[in-house]
Each structure stands twice: as C-alpha cells, then as structure tokens.
Coordinates of C-alpha atoms in Angstrom, one line a residue:
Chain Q
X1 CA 105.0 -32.7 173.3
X2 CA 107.8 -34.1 172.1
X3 CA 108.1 -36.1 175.8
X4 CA 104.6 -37.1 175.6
X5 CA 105.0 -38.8 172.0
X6 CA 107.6 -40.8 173.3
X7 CA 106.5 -42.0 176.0
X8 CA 102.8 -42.9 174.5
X9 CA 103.7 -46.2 173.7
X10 CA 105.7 -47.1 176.9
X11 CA 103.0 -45.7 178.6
X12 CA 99.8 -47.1 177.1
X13 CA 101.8 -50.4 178.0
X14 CA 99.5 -53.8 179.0
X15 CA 100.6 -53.3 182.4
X16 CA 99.9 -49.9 182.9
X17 CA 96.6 -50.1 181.4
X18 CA 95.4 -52.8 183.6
X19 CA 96.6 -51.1 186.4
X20 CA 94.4 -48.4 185.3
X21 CA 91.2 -50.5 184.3
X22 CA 91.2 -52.0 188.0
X23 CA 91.8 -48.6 188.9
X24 CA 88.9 -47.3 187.3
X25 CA 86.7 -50.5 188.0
X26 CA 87.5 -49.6 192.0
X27 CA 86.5 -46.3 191.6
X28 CA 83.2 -47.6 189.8
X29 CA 82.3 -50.1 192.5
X30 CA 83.0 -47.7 195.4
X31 CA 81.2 -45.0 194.3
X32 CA 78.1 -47.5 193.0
X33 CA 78.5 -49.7 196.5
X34 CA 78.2 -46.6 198.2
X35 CA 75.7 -44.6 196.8
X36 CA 73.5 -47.8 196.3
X37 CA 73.5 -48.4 199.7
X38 CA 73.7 -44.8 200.9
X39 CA 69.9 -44.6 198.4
X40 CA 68.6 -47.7 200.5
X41 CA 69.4 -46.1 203.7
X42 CA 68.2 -42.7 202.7
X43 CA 64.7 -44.1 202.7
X44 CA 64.9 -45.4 205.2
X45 CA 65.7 -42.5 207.4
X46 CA 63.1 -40.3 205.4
X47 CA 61.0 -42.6 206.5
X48 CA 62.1 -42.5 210.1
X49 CA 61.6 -38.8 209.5
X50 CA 58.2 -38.7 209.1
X51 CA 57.1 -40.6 212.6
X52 CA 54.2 -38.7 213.7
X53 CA 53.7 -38.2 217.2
X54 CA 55.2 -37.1 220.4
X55 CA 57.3 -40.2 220.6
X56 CA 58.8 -40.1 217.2
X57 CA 60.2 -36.2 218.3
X58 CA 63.6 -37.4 219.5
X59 CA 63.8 -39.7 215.7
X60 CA 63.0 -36.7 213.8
X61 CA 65.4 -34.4 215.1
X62 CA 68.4 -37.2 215.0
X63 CA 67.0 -37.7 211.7
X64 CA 67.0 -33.9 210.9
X65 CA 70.3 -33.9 212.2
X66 CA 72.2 -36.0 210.8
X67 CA 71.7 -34.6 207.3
X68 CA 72.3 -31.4 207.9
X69 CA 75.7 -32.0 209.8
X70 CA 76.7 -34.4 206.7
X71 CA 75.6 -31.4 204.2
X72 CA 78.0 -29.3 206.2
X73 CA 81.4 -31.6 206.6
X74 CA 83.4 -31.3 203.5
X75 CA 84.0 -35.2 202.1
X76 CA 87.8 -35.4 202.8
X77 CA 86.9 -35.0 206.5
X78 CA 84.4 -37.5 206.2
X79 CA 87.0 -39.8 205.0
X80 CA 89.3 -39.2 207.5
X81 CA 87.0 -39.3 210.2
X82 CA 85.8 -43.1 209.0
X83 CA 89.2 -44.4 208.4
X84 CA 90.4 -43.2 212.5
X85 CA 87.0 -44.4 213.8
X86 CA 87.2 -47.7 211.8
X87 CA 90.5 -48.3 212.4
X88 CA 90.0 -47.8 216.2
X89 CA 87.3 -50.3 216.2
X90 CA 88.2 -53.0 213.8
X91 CA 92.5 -52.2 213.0
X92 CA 92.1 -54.6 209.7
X93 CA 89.6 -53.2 207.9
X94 CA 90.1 -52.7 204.5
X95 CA 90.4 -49.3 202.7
X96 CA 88.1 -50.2 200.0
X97 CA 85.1 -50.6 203.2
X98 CA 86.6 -47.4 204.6
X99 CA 85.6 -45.8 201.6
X100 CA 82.5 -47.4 200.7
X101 CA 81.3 -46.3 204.3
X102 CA 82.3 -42.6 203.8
X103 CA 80.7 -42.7 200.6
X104 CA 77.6 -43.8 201.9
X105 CA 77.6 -42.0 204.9
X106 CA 78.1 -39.0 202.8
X107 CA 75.1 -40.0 200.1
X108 CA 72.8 -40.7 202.8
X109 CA 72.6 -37.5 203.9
X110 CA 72.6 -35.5 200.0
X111 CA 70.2 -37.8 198.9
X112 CA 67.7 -38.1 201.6
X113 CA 67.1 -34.6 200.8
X114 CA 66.3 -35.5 197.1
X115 CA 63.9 -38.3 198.8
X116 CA 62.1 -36.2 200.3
X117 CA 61.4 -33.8 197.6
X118 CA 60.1 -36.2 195.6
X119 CA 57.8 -37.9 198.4
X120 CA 56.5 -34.2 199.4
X121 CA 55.5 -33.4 195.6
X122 CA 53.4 -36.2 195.9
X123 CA 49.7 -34.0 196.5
X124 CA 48.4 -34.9 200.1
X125 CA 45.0 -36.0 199.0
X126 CA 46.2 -38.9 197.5
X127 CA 48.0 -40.1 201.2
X128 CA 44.3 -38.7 202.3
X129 CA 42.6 -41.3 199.7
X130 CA 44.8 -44.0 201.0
X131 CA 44.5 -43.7 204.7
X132 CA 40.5 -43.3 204.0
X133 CA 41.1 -47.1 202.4
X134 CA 42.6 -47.8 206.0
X135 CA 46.1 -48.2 204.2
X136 CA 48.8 -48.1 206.5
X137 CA 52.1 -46.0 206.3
X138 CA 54.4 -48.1 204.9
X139 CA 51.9 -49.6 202.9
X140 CA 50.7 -45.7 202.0
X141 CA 54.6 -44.7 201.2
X142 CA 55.4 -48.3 198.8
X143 CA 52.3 -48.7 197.3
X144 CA 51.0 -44.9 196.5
X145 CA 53.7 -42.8 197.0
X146 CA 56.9 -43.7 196.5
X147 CA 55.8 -45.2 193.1
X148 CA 54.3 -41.2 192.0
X149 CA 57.5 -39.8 193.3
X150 CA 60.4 -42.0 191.5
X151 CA 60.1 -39.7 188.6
X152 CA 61.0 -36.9 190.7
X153 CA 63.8 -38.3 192.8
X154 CA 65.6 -41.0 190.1
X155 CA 67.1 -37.9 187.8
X156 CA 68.9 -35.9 190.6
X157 CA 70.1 -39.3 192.9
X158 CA 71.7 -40.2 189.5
X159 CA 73.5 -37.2 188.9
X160 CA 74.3 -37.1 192.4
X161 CA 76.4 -40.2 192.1
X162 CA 77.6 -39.4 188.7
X163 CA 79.1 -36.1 190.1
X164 CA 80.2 -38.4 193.0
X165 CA 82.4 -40.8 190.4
X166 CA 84.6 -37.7 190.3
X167 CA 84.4 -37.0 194.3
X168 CA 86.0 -40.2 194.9
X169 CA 89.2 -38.9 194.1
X170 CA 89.6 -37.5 197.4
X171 CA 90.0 -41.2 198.9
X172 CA 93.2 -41.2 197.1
X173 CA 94.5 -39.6 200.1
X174 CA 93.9 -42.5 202.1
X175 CA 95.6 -44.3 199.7
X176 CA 92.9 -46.4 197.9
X177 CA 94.1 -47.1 194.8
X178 CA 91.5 -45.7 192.6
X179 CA 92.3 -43.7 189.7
X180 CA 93.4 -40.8 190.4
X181 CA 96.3 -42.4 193.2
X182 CA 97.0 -44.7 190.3
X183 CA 97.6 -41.2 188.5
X184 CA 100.1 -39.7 190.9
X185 CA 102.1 -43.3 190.9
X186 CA 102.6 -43.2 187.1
X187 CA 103.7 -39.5 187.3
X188 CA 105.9 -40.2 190.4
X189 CA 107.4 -42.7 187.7
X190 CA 108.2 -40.3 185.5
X191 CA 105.3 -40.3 182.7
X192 CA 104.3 -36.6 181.6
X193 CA 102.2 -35.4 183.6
X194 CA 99.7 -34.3 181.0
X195 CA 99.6 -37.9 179.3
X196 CA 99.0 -39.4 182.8
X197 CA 96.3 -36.8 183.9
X198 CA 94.9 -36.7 180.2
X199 CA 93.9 -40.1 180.5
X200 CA 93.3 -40.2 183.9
X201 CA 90.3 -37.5 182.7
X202 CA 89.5 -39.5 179.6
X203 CA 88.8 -42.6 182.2
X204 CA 86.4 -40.5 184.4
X205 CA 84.9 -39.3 181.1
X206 CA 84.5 -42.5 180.1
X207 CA 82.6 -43.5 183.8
X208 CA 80.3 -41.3 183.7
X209 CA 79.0 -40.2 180.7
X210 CA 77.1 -43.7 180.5
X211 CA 75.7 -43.3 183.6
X212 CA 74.4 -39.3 182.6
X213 CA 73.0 -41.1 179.6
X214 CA 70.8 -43.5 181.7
X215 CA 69.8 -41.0 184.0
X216 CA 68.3 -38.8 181.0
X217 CA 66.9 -41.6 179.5
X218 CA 65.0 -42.8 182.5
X219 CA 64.3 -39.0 183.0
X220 CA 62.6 -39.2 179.7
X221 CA 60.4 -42.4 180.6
X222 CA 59.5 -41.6 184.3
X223 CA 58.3 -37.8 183.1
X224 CA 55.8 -39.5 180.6
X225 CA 52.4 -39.8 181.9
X226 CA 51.9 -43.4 183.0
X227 CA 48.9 -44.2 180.4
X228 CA 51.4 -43.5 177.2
X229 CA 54.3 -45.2 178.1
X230 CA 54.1 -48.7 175.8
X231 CA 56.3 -50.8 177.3
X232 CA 54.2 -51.0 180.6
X233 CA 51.0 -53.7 180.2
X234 CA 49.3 -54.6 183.1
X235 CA 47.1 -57.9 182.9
X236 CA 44.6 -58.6 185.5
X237 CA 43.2 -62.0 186.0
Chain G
X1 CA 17.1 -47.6 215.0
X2 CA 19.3 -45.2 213.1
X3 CA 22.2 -46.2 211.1
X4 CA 24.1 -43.1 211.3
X5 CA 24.0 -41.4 214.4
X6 CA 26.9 -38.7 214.9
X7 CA 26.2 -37.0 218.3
X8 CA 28.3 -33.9 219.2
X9 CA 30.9 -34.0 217.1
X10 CA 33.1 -31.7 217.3
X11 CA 36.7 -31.1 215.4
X12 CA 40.0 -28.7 215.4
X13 CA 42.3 -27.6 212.9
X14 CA 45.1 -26.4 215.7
X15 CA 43.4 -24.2 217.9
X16 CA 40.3 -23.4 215.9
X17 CA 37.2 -25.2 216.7
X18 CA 36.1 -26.1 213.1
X19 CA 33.4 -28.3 214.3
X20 CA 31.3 -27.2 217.6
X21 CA 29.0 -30.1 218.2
X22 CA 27.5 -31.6 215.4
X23 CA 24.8 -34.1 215.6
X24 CA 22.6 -35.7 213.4
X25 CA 21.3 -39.3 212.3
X26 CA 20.1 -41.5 209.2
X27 CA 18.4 -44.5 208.8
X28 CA 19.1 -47.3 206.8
X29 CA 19.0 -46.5 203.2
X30 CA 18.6 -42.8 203.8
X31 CA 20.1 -40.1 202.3
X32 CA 21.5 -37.2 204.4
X33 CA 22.7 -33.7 202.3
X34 CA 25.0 -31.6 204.1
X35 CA 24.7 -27.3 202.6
X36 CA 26.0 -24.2 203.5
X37 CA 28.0 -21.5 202.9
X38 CA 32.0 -22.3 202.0
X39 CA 34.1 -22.5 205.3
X40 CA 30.7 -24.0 207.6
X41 CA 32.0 -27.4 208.1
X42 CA 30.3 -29.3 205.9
X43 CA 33.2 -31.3 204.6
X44 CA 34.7 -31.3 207.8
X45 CA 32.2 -33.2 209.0
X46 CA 33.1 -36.2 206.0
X47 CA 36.7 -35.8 206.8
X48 CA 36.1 -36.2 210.4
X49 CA 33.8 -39.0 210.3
X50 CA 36.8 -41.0 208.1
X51 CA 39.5 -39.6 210.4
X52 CA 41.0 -37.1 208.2
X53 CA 40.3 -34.4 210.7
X54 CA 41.1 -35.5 214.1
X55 CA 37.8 -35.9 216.2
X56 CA 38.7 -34.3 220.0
X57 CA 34.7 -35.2 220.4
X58 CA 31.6 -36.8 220.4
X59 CA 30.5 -40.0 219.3
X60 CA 29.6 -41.7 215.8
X61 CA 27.4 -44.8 215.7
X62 CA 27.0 -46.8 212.7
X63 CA 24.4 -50.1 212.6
X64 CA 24.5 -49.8 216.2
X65 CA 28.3 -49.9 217.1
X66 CA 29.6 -47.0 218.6
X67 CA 32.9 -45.4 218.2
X68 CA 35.1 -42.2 219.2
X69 CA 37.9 -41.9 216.8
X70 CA 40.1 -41.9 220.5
X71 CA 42.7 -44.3 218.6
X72 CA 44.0 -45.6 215.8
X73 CA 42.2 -49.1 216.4
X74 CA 38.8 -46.6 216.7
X75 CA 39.8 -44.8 213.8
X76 CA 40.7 -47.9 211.5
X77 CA 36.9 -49.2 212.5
X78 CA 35.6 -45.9 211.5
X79 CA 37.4 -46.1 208.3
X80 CA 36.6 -49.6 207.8
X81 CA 32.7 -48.9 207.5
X82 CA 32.4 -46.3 205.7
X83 CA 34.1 -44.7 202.0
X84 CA 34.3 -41.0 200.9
X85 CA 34.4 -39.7 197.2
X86 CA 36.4 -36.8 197.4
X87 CA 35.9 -33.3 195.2
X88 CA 39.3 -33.6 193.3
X89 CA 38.6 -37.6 192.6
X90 CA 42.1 -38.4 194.2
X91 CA 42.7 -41.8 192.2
X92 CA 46.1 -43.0 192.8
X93 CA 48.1 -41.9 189.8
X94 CA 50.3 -44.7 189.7
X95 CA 47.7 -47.2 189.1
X96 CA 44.8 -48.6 186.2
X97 CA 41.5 -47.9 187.2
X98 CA 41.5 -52.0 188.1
X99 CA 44.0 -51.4 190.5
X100 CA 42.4 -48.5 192.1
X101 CA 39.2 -50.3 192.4
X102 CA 41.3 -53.9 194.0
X103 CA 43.6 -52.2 196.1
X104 CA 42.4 -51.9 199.6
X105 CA 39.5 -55.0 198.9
X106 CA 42.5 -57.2 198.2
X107 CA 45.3 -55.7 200.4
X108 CA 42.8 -54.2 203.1
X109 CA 40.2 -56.3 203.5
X110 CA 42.1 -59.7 202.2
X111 CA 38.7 -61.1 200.1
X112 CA 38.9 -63.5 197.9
X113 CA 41.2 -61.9 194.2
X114 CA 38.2 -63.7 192.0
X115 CA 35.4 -62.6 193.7
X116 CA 37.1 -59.0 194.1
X117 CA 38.0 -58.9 190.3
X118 CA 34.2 -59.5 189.5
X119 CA 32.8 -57.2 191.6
X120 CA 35.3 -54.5 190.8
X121 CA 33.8 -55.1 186.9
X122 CA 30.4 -55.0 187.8
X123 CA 30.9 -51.6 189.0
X124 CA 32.6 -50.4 186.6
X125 CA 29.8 -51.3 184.7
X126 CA 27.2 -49.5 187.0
X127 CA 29.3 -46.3 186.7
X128 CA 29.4 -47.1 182.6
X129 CA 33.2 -47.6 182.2
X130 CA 33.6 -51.0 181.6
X131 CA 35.7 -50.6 178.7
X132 CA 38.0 -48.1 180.9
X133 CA 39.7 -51.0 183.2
X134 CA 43.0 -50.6 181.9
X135 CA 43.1 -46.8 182.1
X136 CA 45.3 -44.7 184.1
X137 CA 43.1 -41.6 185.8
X138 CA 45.4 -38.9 183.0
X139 CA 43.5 -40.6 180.2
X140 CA 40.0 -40.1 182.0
X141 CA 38.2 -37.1 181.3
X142 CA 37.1 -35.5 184.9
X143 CA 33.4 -37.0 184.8
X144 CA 35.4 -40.6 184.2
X145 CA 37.6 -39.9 186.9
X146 CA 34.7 -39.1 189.2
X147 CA 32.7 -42.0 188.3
X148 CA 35.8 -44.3 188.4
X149 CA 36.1 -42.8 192.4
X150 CA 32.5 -43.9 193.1
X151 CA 33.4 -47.7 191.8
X152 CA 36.5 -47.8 194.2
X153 CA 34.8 -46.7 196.8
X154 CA 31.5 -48.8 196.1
X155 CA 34.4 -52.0 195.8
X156 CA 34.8 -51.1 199.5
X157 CA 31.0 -52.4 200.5
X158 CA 31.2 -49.9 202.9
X159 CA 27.9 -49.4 205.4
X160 CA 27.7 -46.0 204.6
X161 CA 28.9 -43.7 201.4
X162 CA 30.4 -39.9 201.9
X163 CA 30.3 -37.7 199.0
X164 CA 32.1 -34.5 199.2
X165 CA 31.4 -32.4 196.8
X166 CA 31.3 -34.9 194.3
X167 CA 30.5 -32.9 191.1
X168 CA 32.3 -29.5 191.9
X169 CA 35.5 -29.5 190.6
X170 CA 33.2 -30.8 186.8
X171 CA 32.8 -28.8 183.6
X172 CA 29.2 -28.5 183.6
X173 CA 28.5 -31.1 181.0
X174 CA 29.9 -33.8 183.1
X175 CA 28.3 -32.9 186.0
X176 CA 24.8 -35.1 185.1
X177 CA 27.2 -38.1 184.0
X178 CA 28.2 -38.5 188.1
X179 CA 24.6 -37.5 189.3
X180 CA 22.8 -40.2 187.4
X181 CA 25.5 -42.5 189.3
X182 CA 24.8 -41.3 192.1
X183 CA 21.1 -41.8 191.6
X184 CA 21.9 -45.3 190.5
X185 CA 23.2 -45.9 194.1
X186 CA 20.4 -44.7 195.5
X187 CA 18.0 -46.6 193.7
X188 CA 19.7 -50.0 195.2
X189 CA 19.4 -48.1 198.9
X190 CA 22.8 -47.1 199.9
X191 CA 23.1 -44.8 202.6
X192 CA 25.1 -41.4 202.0
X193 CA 26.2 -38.0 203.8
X194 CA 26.5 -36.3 200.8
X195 CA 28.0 -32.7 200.2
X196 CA 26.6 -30.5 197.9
X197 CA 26.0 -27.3 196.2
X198 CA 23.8 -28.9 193.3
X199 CA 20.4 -27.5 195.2
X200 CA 18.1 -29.5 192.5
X201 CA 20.1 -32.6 193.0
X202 CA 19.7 -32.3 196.7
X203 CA 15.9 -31.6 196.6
X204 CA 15.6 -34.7 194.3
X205 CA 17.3 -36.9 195.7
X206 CA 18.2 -36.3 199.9
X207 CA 15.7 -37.9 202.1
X208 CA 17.6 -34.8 205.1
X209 CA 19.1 -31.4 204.7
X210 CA 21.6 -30.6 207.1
X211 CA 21.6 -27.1 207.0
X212 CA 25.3 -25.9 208.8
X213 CA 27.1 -22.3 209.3
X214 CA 30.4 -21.7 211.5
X215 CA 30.9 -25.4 212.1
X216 CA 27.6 -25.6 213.5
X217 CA 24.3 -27.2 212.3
X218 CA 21.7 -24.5 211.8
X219 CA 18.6 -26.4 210.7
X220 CA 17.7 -30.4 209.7
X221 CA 14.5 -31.4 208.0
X222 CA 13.1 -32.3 204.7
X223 CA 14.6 -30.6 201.7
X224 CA 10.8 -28.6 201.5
X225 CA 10.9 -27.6 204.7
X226 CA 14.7 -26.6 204.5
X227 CA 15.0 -25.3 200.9
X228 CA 11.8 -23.5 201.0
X229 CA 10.5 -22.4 203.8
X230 CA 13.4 -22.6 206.1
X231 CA 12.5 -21.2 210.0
X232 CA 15.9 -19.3 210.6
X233 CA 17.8 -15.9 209.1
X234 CA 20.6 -17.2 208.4
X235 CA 19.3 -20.2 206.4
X236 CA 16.8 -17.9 204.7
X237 CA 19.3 -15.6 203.2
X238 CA 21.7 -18.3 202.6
X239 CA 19.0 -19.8 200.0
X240 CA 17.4 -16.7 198.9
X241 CA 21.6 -15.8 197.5
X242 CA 21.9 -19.1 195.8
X243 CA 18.5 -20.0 194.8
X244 CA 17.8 -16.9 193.3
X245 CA 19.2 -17.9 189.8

C-alpha cells in the first residue's frame, strides 16, 4: 500500500497518462472499426444466406460455414492466424489492420447469428404481403424487414461489442499497443502492479459502460410500439 | 369473354397435392365466393393465384392474357394484376397507414407521388379512415386494420381483388364495419375471389359459389342453387352443419 501511494503521483504522470489515453483510444477504434464493419458484412452474408434456389446451395453452405467455424476458433487463434496470413501476403501491414481484420472476422460470424434472429422474428406474412406487392428481396429485406427487426438485433450486437472492448486484450500479444500491453510495459517498469492493473480496469470501465448505457437506451426506444414513440413525425406531401 | 379464368390449377405444399385441378371463371365485375370446410383449398387457391403457393399447373387468364406462374417474370405479371387482403391484415408494422397504402404504387409501379398521394386519401376515405393517415397498424383496432388492408390493396388498381377470409380473425362487432367496405367495392364493380365463412354475406353479395373439398372443386353455381339446394353429399352436409344455426 505503502508502494502504491508513493508511486501515485509518479505514476499518474502526463506522460504516462497519455500513453494510456491513446492506449485506450486504440483499443476503442479497433474494437468500433471492427465490429462496425464486421455488422455491415454480417448483413450482408445473412443475406447471401437466404438465396433461394438450387443455385444459391453452394452460398448457403459457405455461408453456413463460415459462422460456425468462427463460433468455434477461440479469438487468440484468430489473431494469430490473420497476422501469419497477412503478413505472408502484404509483410508491411500494420498491426492496428491486423487487428481490425480479426476483429471483424471474428464479429461477422457472432453477429450474423444475432441478424438473423432478428430478421426470422419478423412473422412471414408480412414478407408474404410484400412479395404479393411484387416487392423484391432486397427491397422486401430494407424496406419491411430489416426496419421491424432492428429492435431485436441492435441490444445484443451492442453488447456484443461492448463485451468485445474487453476481448481486445488478447491483441496485446501481437504487440498492439492497446491497453492492456501498455499495462504490462508500465509494470515491466516497475509500477505496482495493482496501481497499473487498477487503472488499466478503471479505463475499460470507463469504455464501456457508455456504450451499455446507449445500448439500454436504444433498447428502451426500439421496444416501444412505433405509434407512441414522440420523437418520430412522419409528413407526407 | 371471362375475366378470370383459372383452368386446372393445381398446387403442392412438398409432396402433398393441396390443389388437384381447379378451374373456374368470372366475368367482368363479378363476384366469385370460394367455401368449404377448413383444409379444402380455398385459400390456397388466393395464395396460388398471387404466387404464394407455387403453381406446378394449369393456367390463369386474366382480361384475356394468359399466364403459368412457370417463372418469376410470370409470377411478377400475376402479381401485378391482381391484390389479396389477407385474414390477419398483414400491414407492414414499420410503417403509417400512408405509407402502407404508397408503397408498392410509388416504389412498384413508379406513378406519379401526387396523383398516388390523392388516390391513397380517397380511399381512405371509402374505407372511412381518413383521419387515420398518420397511424401505425398497433393503434388500429382490428376492423381499422382490415379496412386500412382493403385501401392498400385498392391503391394497387389491381384487375381483380382476392379476399381471404377477410373478416375472420374480427370480434364480431367489427365484422359489418369491413363488410359494408366490401359492399362499397362492389357497388363500383370490382371483381373479387373472395373467401368466406360469413354464409349471409356470401348469399348477398357473390354473383358464384365455388363450392371446394380436398383441394378440389365440388360444386359452382348461384349462391341459391349452391346454398340451398346443393346437388351433391358432401355439399349438402357441409351446409346443413353450418347453416343450421
């Protein structure tokens, strides 16, 4: 205790606490970069998914596939795999990109799964009512379903990534310095471990609480039924 | 020359043969009623005719253009002249009752907004919920919803109108609320396949009764001659259990 109290102030030092800002600001903008982009291509494979025909057999099952190999590969092999096959193919690529690849690679796959949840509690008759209106798919998916199953898919694909801030610690061992590498360097320098690792915690605290917070708020607003909801005012001309 | 003429149509769900040749025609302005027991086809016949049930038969003409439902381009025409009213209303949650009604006109058909717009109020009007517009369907009781279903469909201008079981999934008093609709539409002559169990509705108002068991039509005539003195067994004791009372 005694340790930690005198090294407080040499530790909460300018430098060391800018280190750890950009340190957490990494670890922010990976884990957003990736999950954003993992989300986009989610849909996109559910979509791919749900080819109908013969024809579309071969998409589904790569489709099919692919998530359930992901689901199954524990992140740090991810990681590793990404950084040797990136590093095969282009030897300059940052480790920033590595990691914003394996995180995305990774989300695709968890939340494809939470897409496709949401787009299946959407009740078949009102895909019926749309095809009757000769809608086509993707204008079937953006225009009637997708819309009715946001409330069910927004709420887990943010927890998802706010679970994921915390998973990003495991591309520390690749060496990007995110928080928690930033972490062992401090302790390597001789700080107490518990006052490095105590605010190391505190910082991923501080990450993702906000983001729980929006993703019970929008909760909140996408679970109320459409007609009370104030802010939305449609005008027709 | 008939308007509607569905000649041996038959569908599948899988392997079962849920529709074994169906054929029947309308004329222009006519009403055709489809009855029968639960599970004879009659609203397989609707969802066949709009594609919803793959066709693996037969032929449907409407206004003298013939079609197969052998492709999407077929199916699309299919779909393009004619609009169903389903049983459990199936307006698009995510949407006003405006946006129901402009959707497909707008996105589908590519008229002109203004022209959509007005139209899409005068129905509203016909089915008595102009002030309901702005709506979405969870603040509609289930008569509103049902009427509002009718207007989208009507916004369509389709050649012909399917009804399936329109008023069954009602409470009872808001089952007259989407018959006098109805009656509304027939007044101006639009020509409907319409599914019901309301037997006094269909006597009043159906020019044919189509009367169809085990994915098969049974007997077609005038309601009299179908609801009251009807030539076959089957038929007979089908009316004599639901007429009864």
């Amino acid at each position: 205790m005694e340790r930690i109290l005198e090294q407080a102030p040499r530790f909460f030092s300018g430098q060391n606490l800018t280190l750890l800002l950009e340190a957490a600001g990494l670890t922010l903008a990976m884990t957003l970069a990736g999950c954003l982009i993992g989300f986009g291509f989610a849909f996109v494979l559910v979509y791919l998914r749900q080819t109908p025909g013969l024809w579309g057999l071969p998409l589904r099952w790569i489709c099919i596939l692919y998530v359930e190999v992901f689901r199954r590969i524990p992140f740090i092999v991810v990681i590793y795999l990404v950084l040797f096959f990136i590093q095969t193919v282009t030897p300059d690529a940052s480790l920033f990109t590595i990691a914003v690849i394996a995180i995305c690679l990774y989300a695709v796959a968890y939340t494809a799964d939470i897409i496709r949840g949401g787009i299946e509690s959407v009740p078949v008759t009102q895909i019926e009512a749309a095809q009757a209106m000769n809608l086509s798919r993707l204008q079937t998916n953006l225009r009637i379903v997708l819309p009715q199953a946001w409330p069910v898919i927004v709420p887990p694909s943010i927890a998802f990534a706010v679970s994921f801030i915390k998973d990003t610690a495991l591309v520390s061992q690749v060496g990007v310095f995110e928080l928690t590498f930033r972490g062992k360097e401090l302790n390597n320098q001789g700080y107490s471990g518990i006052l490095v690792f105590g605010t190391i915690a505190l910082c991923y605290f501080l990450l993702s609480f906000p983001l729980s917070m929006l993703g019970q708020h929008l909760e909140k607003r996408l679970g109320t039924p459409r007609g009370e909801r104030r802010s939305r005012k449609i005008r027709h001309t | 020359m008939a308007h509607l003429a569905v000649s041996d149509v038959r569908a599948k769900y899988g392997t079962l043969e849920v529709l074994k040749g169906v054929t029947f025609s309308i004329g222009k302005g006519e009403i055709a009623t489809l009855v029968g027991p639960s599970g004879s086809g009659k609203s397989t016949v609707l969802r066949a005719l709009m594609g919803l049930t793959p066709v693996t038969g037969g032929t449907v003409e409407i206004a003298g253009e013939r079609m197969n439902y052998s492709s999407a381009r077929e199916v699309r025409a299919a779909r393009d002249r004619m609009a169903i009213v389903f049983q459990q209303y199936n307006l698009f949650q995510n949407m006003t009752v405006m946006q129901n009604l402009t959707l497909a006109p707008l996105k589908i058909k590519k008229w002109d907004k203004q022209q959509v717009n007005s139209e899409a109020r005068r129905l509203l009007g016909l089915v008595g919920l102009s002030d309901k517009a702005d709506a979405y369907s969870d603040q509609l009781s289930g008569g509103q919803q049902q009427r509002v279903a009718l207007a989208r469909a009507l916004a369509l201008k389709p050649q012909i109108l399917l009804l399936d079981e329109v008023t069954s999934a009602l409470d009872p008093e808001l089952v007259n609320e989407v018959l006098d609709a109805i009656r509304k539409l027939a007044d101006e002559g639009m020509t409907m396949v319409i599914v019901s169990h309301e037997m006094a509705f269909v006597r009043e108002i159906a020019d044919k009764v189509v009367f169809m068991d085990a994915g098969q039509i049974v007997e077609a005539g005038t309601p009299k001659e179908i609801l009251d003195t009807p030539k076959t067994e089957r038929a007979r004791d089908f009316f004599s259990k639901i007429l009864r009372h």
